[in-house]
XYZ file of C-alpha atoms in Angstrom:
571
model
C 23.171 17.061 14.423
C 25.382 14.817 16.677
C 29.294 14.495 15.749
C 31.420 11.902 17.349
C 34.926 12.294 17.991
C 35.736 9.792 14.673
C 33.399 12.118 12.484
C 34.806 15.064 14.027
C 37.852 14.158 13.518
C 37.265 13.371 9.950
C 35.664 16.621 9.171
C 38.989 18.129 10.878
C 41.588 16.507 8.261
C 39.045 17.512 5.410
C 39.051 21.410 6.249
C 42.730 21.262 6.375
C 42.706 19.246 3.280
C 40.083 21.516 1.289
C 42.224 24.846 2.832
C 45.646 23.498 1.392
C 44.117 22.186 -2.075
C 42.516 25.850 -2.523
C 45.459 28.218 -1.162
C 45.958 30.539 -3.998
C 48.887 30.853 -5.431
C 50.676 34.509 -5.452
C 52.238 34.779 -9.546
C 51.971 37.820 -11.943
C 48.963 40.352 -11.692
C 45.709 39.686 -9.833
C 41.950 40.991 -10.873
C 40.218 43.138 -8.292
C 36.688 43.627 -9.222
C 34.796 46.717 -7.538
C 30.652 46.462 -8.302
C 27.869 45.534 -6.543
C 26.416 43.647 -9.191
C 26.807 39.695 -9.100
C 27.189 39.723 -13.113
C 30.170 42.016 -12.739
C 31.305 39.911 -10.373
C 30.533 36.649 -12.032
C 31.969 37.976 -15.520
C 34.720 39.445 -13.826
C 35.564 35.905 -12.490
C 35.460 34.514 -15.396
C 37.572 37.057 -17.115
C 40.637 36.404 -14.271
C 39.769 32.602 -14.711
C 40.385 32.539 -18.153
C 43.433 35.026 -18.428
C 44.669 32.947 -15.519
C 44.684 35.634 -12.722
C 43.851 35.225 -9.221
C 40.466 37.459 -8.478
C 39.226 39.128 -5.881
C 36.125 41.552 -5.732
C 34.680 43.451 -3.269
C 31.012 42.197 -1.468
C 30.639 45.638 0.971
C 31.371 49.015 1.471
C 34.363 48.258 3.624
C 37.355 47.378 1.926
C 39.062 46.137 5.580
C 38.292 42.623 4.545
C 39.582 42.653 1.078
C 42.668 44.262 2.287
C 43.332 41.095 4.812
C 43.569 38.832 1.964
C 44.983 40.593 -1.013
C 48.690 40.548 -2.044
C 51.019 42.878 -2.932
C 51.259 42.322 -6.600
C 49.972 44.395 -9.663
C 46.546 45.044 -9.987
C 44.041 44.805 -13.047
C 41.458 46.658 -11.397
C 37.261 45.854 -12.642
C 34.991 48.890 -12.234
C 31.463 49.058 -12.952
C 29.292 52.455 -12.793
C 27.586 50.723 -9.427
C 30.870 50.482 -7.322
C 31.148 49.145 -3.597
C 33.701 51.251 -2.150
C 33.792 53.791 -4.440
C 37.079 55.289 -4.332
C 38.858 51.956 -4.227
C 41.631 52.953 -6.658
C 42.634 55.719 -4.467
C 42.903 53.670 -1.474
C 44.735 51.261 -3.108
C 47.269 53.340 -4.062
C 47.517 54.645 -0.739
C 48.329 51.521 0.499
C 51.048 51.012 -1.890
C 49.440 48.701 -4.519
C 50.179 49.369 -8.460
C 47.685 49.843 -10.536
C 48.775 48.552 -13.889
C 45.480 48.470 -15.428
C 42.134 49.681 -15.003
C 38.656 48.561 -17.248
C 35.494 50.401 -16.400
C 32.930 48.249 -17.425
C 29.033 48.982 -18.438
C 28.061 45.926 -20.202
C 30.640 43.445 -18.801
C 29.101 39.955 -20.778
C 30.653 41.298 -23.858
C 33.612 44.058 -22.618
C 35.508 41.087 -20.372
C 34.624 37.863 -23.241
C 37.848 36.894 -24.563
C 38.203 37.892 -28.229
C 38.819 34.037 -29.691
C 35.602 32.953 -28.489
C 32.454 32.069 -30.160
C 30.648 29.556 -28.408
C 27.995 30.141 -25.941
C 25.549 29.039 -23.017
C 22.541 31.076 -22.768
C 20.875 31.387 -19.583
C 17.607 33.462 -18.143
C 18.726 36.075 -15.604
C 15.467 34.835 -13.440
C 17.891 31.848 -12.297
C 21.152 32.980 -11.563
C 22.094 29.875 -9.254
C 22.187 28.202 -13.056
C 25.581 30.272 -13.480
C 27.293 28.516 -11.415
C 26.980 25.077 -12.925
C 27.148 26.463 -16.361
C 29.880 28.554 -15.543
C 32.119 25.492 -14.713
C 31.034 23.879 -17.846
C 31.560 26.651 -20.063
C 35.210 27.667 -18.800
C 36.050 23.600 -19.632
C 34.823 23.888 -22.878
C 36.640 26.996 -24.075
C 32.615 28.933 -24.162
C 31.458 31.999 -22.957
C 28.277 32.356 -20.641
C 25.528 34.849 -21.553
C 23.015 35.651 -19.058
C 19.906 37.580 -20.964
C 16.852 39.348 -19.888
C 14.963 42.016 -21.633
C 17.263 44.554 -21.762
C 20.354 43.131 -23.223
C 18.180 40.857 -25.675
C 19.338 42.835 -28.876
C 22.710 42.569 -28.342
C 22.882 38.990 -27.069
C 20.585 37.988 -30.741
C 23.816 40.287 -32.305
C 26.024 38.624 -30.197
C 24.862 34.870 -31.448
C 24.142 35.791 -34.960
C 27.551 34.431 -36.199
C 28.364 31.797 -33.362
C 29.721 28.615 -33.626
C 27.460 26.468 -31.478
C 24.695 28.119 -29.083
C 23.310 25.794 -25.981
C 20.376 27.321 -24.186
C 20.002 26.284 -20.458
C 16.764 25.986 -18.512
C 13.310 28.184 -18.889
C 13.283 31.256 -20.697
C 10.213 33.851 -21.179
C 8.379 33.979 -24.233
C 9.904 37.191 -25.504
C 13.194 36.170 -24.870
C 12.585 32.462 -26.308
C 10.938 34.033 -29.766
C 13.764 36.080 -29.925
C 16.725 33.965 -29.540
C 15.800 30.255 -30.282
C 16.684 30.661 -33.900
C 20.265 30.419 -32.597
C 19.942 27.776 -30.368
C 21.625 24.536 -31.471
C 20.888 22.595 -28.325
C 18.699 22.704 -24.976
C 19.557 21.509 -21.381
C 16.615 21.282 -19.440
C 15.019 19.465 -16.666
C 12.260 19.701 -13.862
C 14.471 20.605 -11.370
C 17.838 22.862 -10.731
C 19.230 19.529 -9.677
C 18.209 17.734 -12.229
C 19.498 20.558 -14.814
C 23.127 20.910 -12.931
C 23.688 16.800 -13.337
C 22.884 17.085 -16.412
C 25.623 19.877 -17.058
C 27.907 17.793 -14.990
C 27.439 14.776 -17.425
C 28.007 16.908 -20.406
C 31.179 18.191 -18.149
C 32.358 14.646 -17.854
C 32.411 14.518 -21.740
C 34.857 17.102 -21.873
C 37.417 16.419 -19.044
C 36.728 12.969 -17.158
C 37.398 14.004 -13.552
C 36.750 12.334 -10.263
C 36.017 15.316 -7.904
C 32.560 17.607 -8.031
C 31.916 21.047 -6.388
C 28.636 21.075 -4.622
C 26.650 24.687 -3.879
C 23.619 25.599 -2.814
C 23.381 28.383 -5.052
C 22.835 31.269 -3.270
C 26.553 32.710 -3.894
C 29.734 33.203 -6.575
C 32.854 31.803 -4.959
C 36.013 31.737 -7.641
C 36.607 27.759 -7.134
C 32.999 27.186 -8.896
C 33.766 29.239 -12.197
C 37.618 27.575 -12.353
C 36.586 24.931 -14.631
C 38.535 21.594 -13.186
C 35.580 20.441 -11.398
C 31.940 20.193 -12.105
C 29.163 21.821 -9.802
C 26.479 20.470 -8.808
C 23.353 22.417 -6.731
C 22.408 20.692 -3.716
C 20.108 21.863 -1.095
C 21.542 24.121 2.513
C 20.427 20.871 3.965
C 19.237 18.509 1.331
C 20.855 15.983 -0.705
C 19.078 15.339 -3.592
C 18.392 11.417 -4.499
C 19.617 12.241 -8.340
C 22.702 14.248 -6.789
C 23.970 11.130 -4.734
C 23.038 8.688 -7.704
C 24.840 10.619 -10.256
C 28.449 10.624 -7.400
C 27.785 7.088 -7.239
C 26.963 5.850 -11.546
C 29.868 8.002 -12.282
C 32.552 6.965 -9.756
C 33.412 10.137 -7.947
C 36.052 9.962 -5.756
C 35.625 13.230 -4.045
C 33.144 16.061 -3.485
C 34.606 19.767 -2.731
C 31.584 21.597 -0.112
C 31.665 25.296 -0.643
C 31.148 26.561 3.000
C 30.325 25.417 6.053
C 26.715 25.168 6.025
C 27.069 22.643 3.513
C 28.816 20.394 5.966
C 24.776 18.135 6.812
C 24.953 17.126 3.220
C 28.819 16.686 3.004
C 27.939 14.313 5.938
C 24.733 12.718 4.572
C 26.963 11.930 0.981
C 30.059 9.858 3.293
C 27.024 8.033 5.026
C 24.744 7.258 2.039
C 28.149 6.254 0.426
C 29.577 4.294 2.968
C 32.617 6.578 3.041
C 33.537 5.342 -0.215
C 33.047 9.580 -1.493
C 35.723 11.831 0.409
C 33.891 14.896 1.279
C 36.188 18.292 1.778
C 34.368 21.381 2.977
C 36.021 24.770 1.780
C 35.511 26.902 5.000
C 38.331 29.413 4.551
C 41.390 31.018 2.693
C 44.710 32.288 3.600
C 46.656 35.126 3.288
C 50.342 34.313 1.640
C 53.385 34.528 3.994
C 55.390 32.972 6.511
C 52.444 33.488 9.124
C 49.704 32.729 7.376
C 46.021 34.047 8.514
C 43.367 32.518 7.912
C 39.780 34.165 6.926
C 36.267 33.418 5.752
C 35.479 32.806 1.933
C 35.180 35.704 -0.430
C 31.611 35.087 -1.292
C 29.406 37.349 -3.229
C 25.382 36.788 -2.732
C 23.318 35.807 -5.841
C 20.052 37.310 -5.830
C 17.208 35.182 -3.638
C 13.856 35.322 -2.427
C 13.891 35.487 1.206
C 12.197 31.726 1.933
C 11.303 31.252 5.219
C 8.970 28.935 6.525
C 7.829 27.844 9.795
C 5.115 25.692 11.666
C 3.372 26.904 14.344
C 1.446 24.245 15.951
C -0.366 20.995 15.386
C -3.250 20.073 16.690
C -5.334 16.338 16.835
C -8.950 16.542 17.294
C -10.616 13.345 18.306
C -13.520 13.867 17.132
C -13.065 14.612 13.489
C -9.637 12.663 14.045
C -7.814 15.086 12.115
C -4.113 16.245 12.694
C -4.587 20.099 11.981
C -1.326 21.481 11.579
C -0.598 25.378 11.123
C 2.109 26.663 8.564
C 3.820 29.950 8.457
C 5.095 31.438 5.362
C 7.533 34.338 6.638
C 8.982 35.429 4.109
C 8.824 38.086 1.052
C 7.757 35.363 -1.519
C 5.590 32.182 -2.175
C 6.814 28.941 -1.676
C 5.842 25.211 -1.661
C 6.139 22.824 0.866
C 5.687 19.155 1.073
C 5.237 17.346 4.364
C 6.292 13.935 6.154
C 5.355 13.843 9.614
C 5.678 10.904 12.602
C 3.235 10.963 15.867
C 5.612 9.940 18.787
C 4.456 8.687 21.976
C 7.338 8.182 24.752
C 9.489 8.262 22.121
C 7.982 5.214 19.924
C 5.882 5.860 16.472
C 2.243 5.523 16.700
C 1.243 6.946 13.727
C 2.495 8.764 10.485
C 1.396 10.687 7.275
C 2.069 13.887 4.790
C 1.292 15.202 1.775
C 0.319 13.856 -1.456
C 2.025 16.589 -2.941
C 3.307 20.047 -3.115
C 1.611 23.244 -1.472
C 1.408 26.514 -2.289
C 2.099 29.075 0.566
C 1.197 32.500 -0.546
C 4.271 35.219 1.009
C 3.248 36.403 4.585
C 0.042 33.587 4.223
C -0.635 31.271 7.377
C -2.558 28.399 6.797
C -3.783 24.737 8.458
C -3.671 21.869 6.668
C -5.424 18.876 7.693
C -4.897 14.775 7.886
C -6.897 11.998 8.425
C -4.954 10.144 11.372
C -6.710 7.705 13.779
C -5.565 8.052 17.584
C -6.904 5.362 19.457
C -4.606 6.596 22.850
C -3.752 9.955 23.779
C -2.012 9.414 26.862
C 1.828 9.914 27.638
C 3.951 12.971 25.802
C 2.811 12.923 22.495
C 5.226 14.550 20.117
C 5.756 15.446 16.208
C 8.225 15.206 13.991
C 8.159 17.213 10.753
C 10.182 16.225 7.671
C 9.325 19.175 5.549
C 11.104 20.372 2.634
C 10.485 23.126 0.749
C 11.304 25.766 -1.992
C 10.428 28.200 -4.911
C 8.614 25.736 -7.172
C 7.262 21.970 -6.515
C 10.597 20.924 -8.287
C 12.902 22.917 -6.441
C 12.312 21.859 -2.740
C 15.720 22.257 -2.033
C 15.331 23.277 2.004
C 14.473 21.363 5.143
C 12.523 22.917 7.930
C 15.063 22.492 10.757
C 15.032 23.369 14.783
C 16.663 26.333 15.806
C 20.480 25.422 15.917
C 20.284 21.974 13.991
C 21.491 21.449 10.060
C 19.015 18.894 9.626
C 15.501 17.860 10.123
C 13.367 16.576 11.814
C 11.152 19.628 12.957
C 9.695 18.498 16.306
C 6.605 20.042 18.210
C 4.288 18.895 20.871
C 0.960 17.558 19.877
C -1.772 19.329 21.231
C -5.255 17.761 21.726
C -8.291 20.391 21.003
C -11.583 20.726 19.158
C -11.302 23.222 16.488
C -14.858 24.192 14.582
C -15.535 25.710 11.532
C -18.840 26.487 10.150
C -17.700 28.483 7.288
C -18.686 27.141 3.858
C -17.525 28.841 -0.241
C -18.182 28.606 -4.047
C -16.122 30.224 -6.242
C -18.316 30.687 -9.232
C -15.800 31.870 -12.261
C -12.412 33.188 -12.534
C -12.142 36.070 -15.320
C -8.925 38.046 -17.066
C -9.266 41.323 -17.573
C -6.744 42.486 -20.222
C -7.239 46.547 -19.774
C -6.252 46.095 -16.095
C -3.929 43.091 -16.170
C -5.258 41.053 -13.541
C -7.302 38.171 -12.779
C -10.974 38.376 -11.162
C -12.292 35.670 -8.968
C -15.809 35.394 -8.042
C -16.180 33.932 -4.694
C -19.786 33.515 -2.687
C -20.054 33.013 0.835
C -22.562 29.705 1.036
C -22.696 29.367 4.623
C -24.395 30.970 7.701
C -21.167 32.618 8.960
C -18.022 35.095 7.754
C -15.772 33.441 6.089
C -12.277 34.702 5.246
C -10.960 33.358 1.696
C -7.460 32.953 0.536
C -7.433 32.414 -3.325
C -4.277 30.681 -5.013
C -3.669 30.518 -8.820
C -1.538 27.545 -9.473
C 0.847 26.886 -11.794
C -0.841 29.845 -14.450
C 1.634 30.629 -17.748
C 2.899 34.333 -17.246
C 5.288 35.295 -20.354
C 5.489 31.318 -20.644
C 6.847 30.235 -17.419
C 4.369 28.682 -14.832
C 3.877 30.771 -11.960
C 1.378 30.529 -8.777
C -0.045 33.142 -7.325
C -1.417 34.624 -4.416
C -4.356 37.004 -3.034
C -4.589 38.165 0.520
C -7.752 37.154 2.918
C -11.162 38.958 2.050
C -13.528 38.592 4.068
C -17.365 37.787 2.662
C -20.150 38.192 5.164
C -23.305 35.493 4.677
C -24.446 35.229 1.052
C -22.080 38.090 0.029
C -20.514 37.861 -3.632
C -17.017 39.137 -3.879
C -14.756 39.445 -6.990
C -11.363 39.169 -5.565
C -8.617 40.754 -7.549
C -4.933 39.026 -8.585
C -2.860 41.280 -10.867
C -1.020 39.532 -13.552
C 0.021 40.637 -17.244
C -0.704 37.370 -19.433
C 0.113 38.214 -23.224
C -2.906 36.612 -26.007
C -0.325 33.224 -26.094
C -0.519 33.269 -22.514
C -4.705 33.581 -22.304
C -4.730 30.707 -24.853
C -2.572 28.291 -22.634
C -4.209 29.239 -19.521
C -7.723 27.975 -21.156
C -7.930 26.479 -17.831
C -6.513 27.357 -14.405
C -6.249 25.264 -11.293
C -7.652 27.095 -8.296
C -7.445 26.755 -4.673
C -9.381 28.342 -1.972
C -8.603 28.340 1.444
C -10.937 29.797 3.943
C -12.387 29.411 7.294
C -14.152 31.433 10.030
C -11.208 33.071 11.259
C -8.435 35.247 9.759
C -5.780 33.466 11.842
C -7.155 29.992 11.564
C -7.898 29.073 7.860
C -8.816 25.678 7.965
C -10.665 24.633 5.012
C -9.395 24.028 1.527
C -10.684 23.579 -1.716
C -9.625 22.756 -5.187
C -10.786 23.036 -8.523
C -10.332 23.798 -11.954
C -12.322 26.686 -14.178
C -12.289 27.816 -17.641
C -10.811 31.136 -17.773
C -12.677 33.988 -19.599
C -11.951 37.138 -20.810
C -13.296 40.373 -20.233
C -12.821 44.039 -20.694
C -12.982 46.629 -17.715
C -13.449 50.251 -18.730
C -10.025 51.848 -17.750
C -10.916 54.134 -14.346
C -8.982 56.596 -15.074
C -11.397 57.166 -18.163
C -13.743 57.033 -16.349
C -12.716 59.801 -14.299
C -11.710 62.274 -17.069
C -15.145 61.624 -19.461
C -16.495 62.951 -15.997
C -14.844 65.578 -15.773
C -15.152 66.486 -19.141
C -19.087 66.535 -18.584
C -18.384 68.605 -15.736
C -16.912 70.943 -17.191
C -19.577 71.399 -20.303
C -22.807 71.149 -17.909
C -20.822 74.076 -16.436
C -20.487 76.336 -19.252
C -23.885 75.466 -21.036
C -25.559 76.982 -17.708
C -23.133 79.783 -18.315
C -24.453 80.486 -21.244
C -28.051 80.174 -19.937
C -27.281 83.012 -17.825
C -28.836 86.584 -18.346
C -27.156 88.492 -20.706
C -24.793 91.661 -19.771
C -26.865 95.050 -19.220
C -24.461 97.995 -20.261
C -24.466 101.073 -17.992
C -23.005 104.058 -18.272
C -20.765 103.587 -15.713
C -19.596 100.345 -17.202
C -19.502 101.863 -20.582
C -16.444 104.305 -19.180
C -14.800 101.506 -17.447
C -14.758 100.026 -20.968
C -13.008 103.251 -22.541
C -10.725 103.702 -20.608
């Protein structure tokens, strides 16, 4: 991103103002949280904010960063069984800190809850980013947040049974939904996490009419987000959702606080697209109290998140077929969706454009080619292709843009190659079954071509525990004429099986394992089947073998007693 001197001055002022606005005021006792679990940090911050205590926490095994910013005030120490620093209490006492209270927590969601609160917001642990906008709203409403999973489900149900009101936010697994839905007095949900955060912000403005909001990517906890003075909106690291921009303008928001310097690009977009009517302050650091304060990085605790890492390896134009081939690679540890728009430039001038019509799923570690119909008549000069590719965990949460190294925003650019790609592979997906006993899908695929084919099967938006999920297989080789069943593990309950009566299947295939250039989409009815469990088969084989051995041994010649054997017996 190019920043001119005027923009640089604007951001410098923003940084300084944000620094003073958020300077921690020294008073009374402080709270220190020592835990590896993000939920303990989250509830510890809520506890501190409800009781008006400044709050600090460990986020690494090294205590140096904590002691750099920790004022010499009486300490309330909150520790879990999974401590980041096992001997933190001893180290604090040796450094002269007065620990006036120690709280040992096992179930922080109930042990740190203020006794006078009987209203709740409930979210699933599967969506930790929702805890940030929900926490801000709960603080404003004098309510408590319950992060629910299978392990604390019964506890949470007991807490909700006598609640004044219960607001459910986001999606829940079916088992949790069935157990808790009777207590829900209201639901807040939407198609994307951005829209959910906007609905929560709208609820916030009904309680407190403010003109300032906080924006975050939802990857870290930072105490300011949970103070309850401003609503929290979710954005992408380098993506400003149009819904968020509409919220800012329609609600007369004057000030945006961006948590972390990584949101500088989004902050600049807000200023540009609101004609600088919205002031953007970047909270980039914190200071120690005193006459000569030192500036340190923000204290942030990471939320659980999958590693989303998408890149485009190359782009090739085939003049013979008039197709543009783009080679995508998911280098992360989980599946993701991408949505691409591109421009082709010759000597800096646009000569063609195109893109996806819907978000495309790419499995973890998968490398695929996507083809686009493009007609280029003049292939002379320097040809560059610019990609505006957004990606995320679901089609509704494409919260990041693909960028060049060292840049904050799109486009991602590559030279356009001119070449021919020939692929004669052909396949047919025959059927899909779900095997209840082994908890897996089986997809039968036939190679109908004359060359070997590598096949990747994707199941798009199948319901698992009631939540739409996309699954992917590894690449499987099929010889010409061969039929194989490709298996994808998944645990479905009976309701899931009914709701997945039709399964949307994408089959990606090609002659070469690392150049899977073809794709087909189809909808097939789901059949159910039972497999004879392998362990049971092996057990029966072993038992049968043992029986045969016993039978054969009984048919052997009878033992004949001799004088010597009789004497041995007598002894």
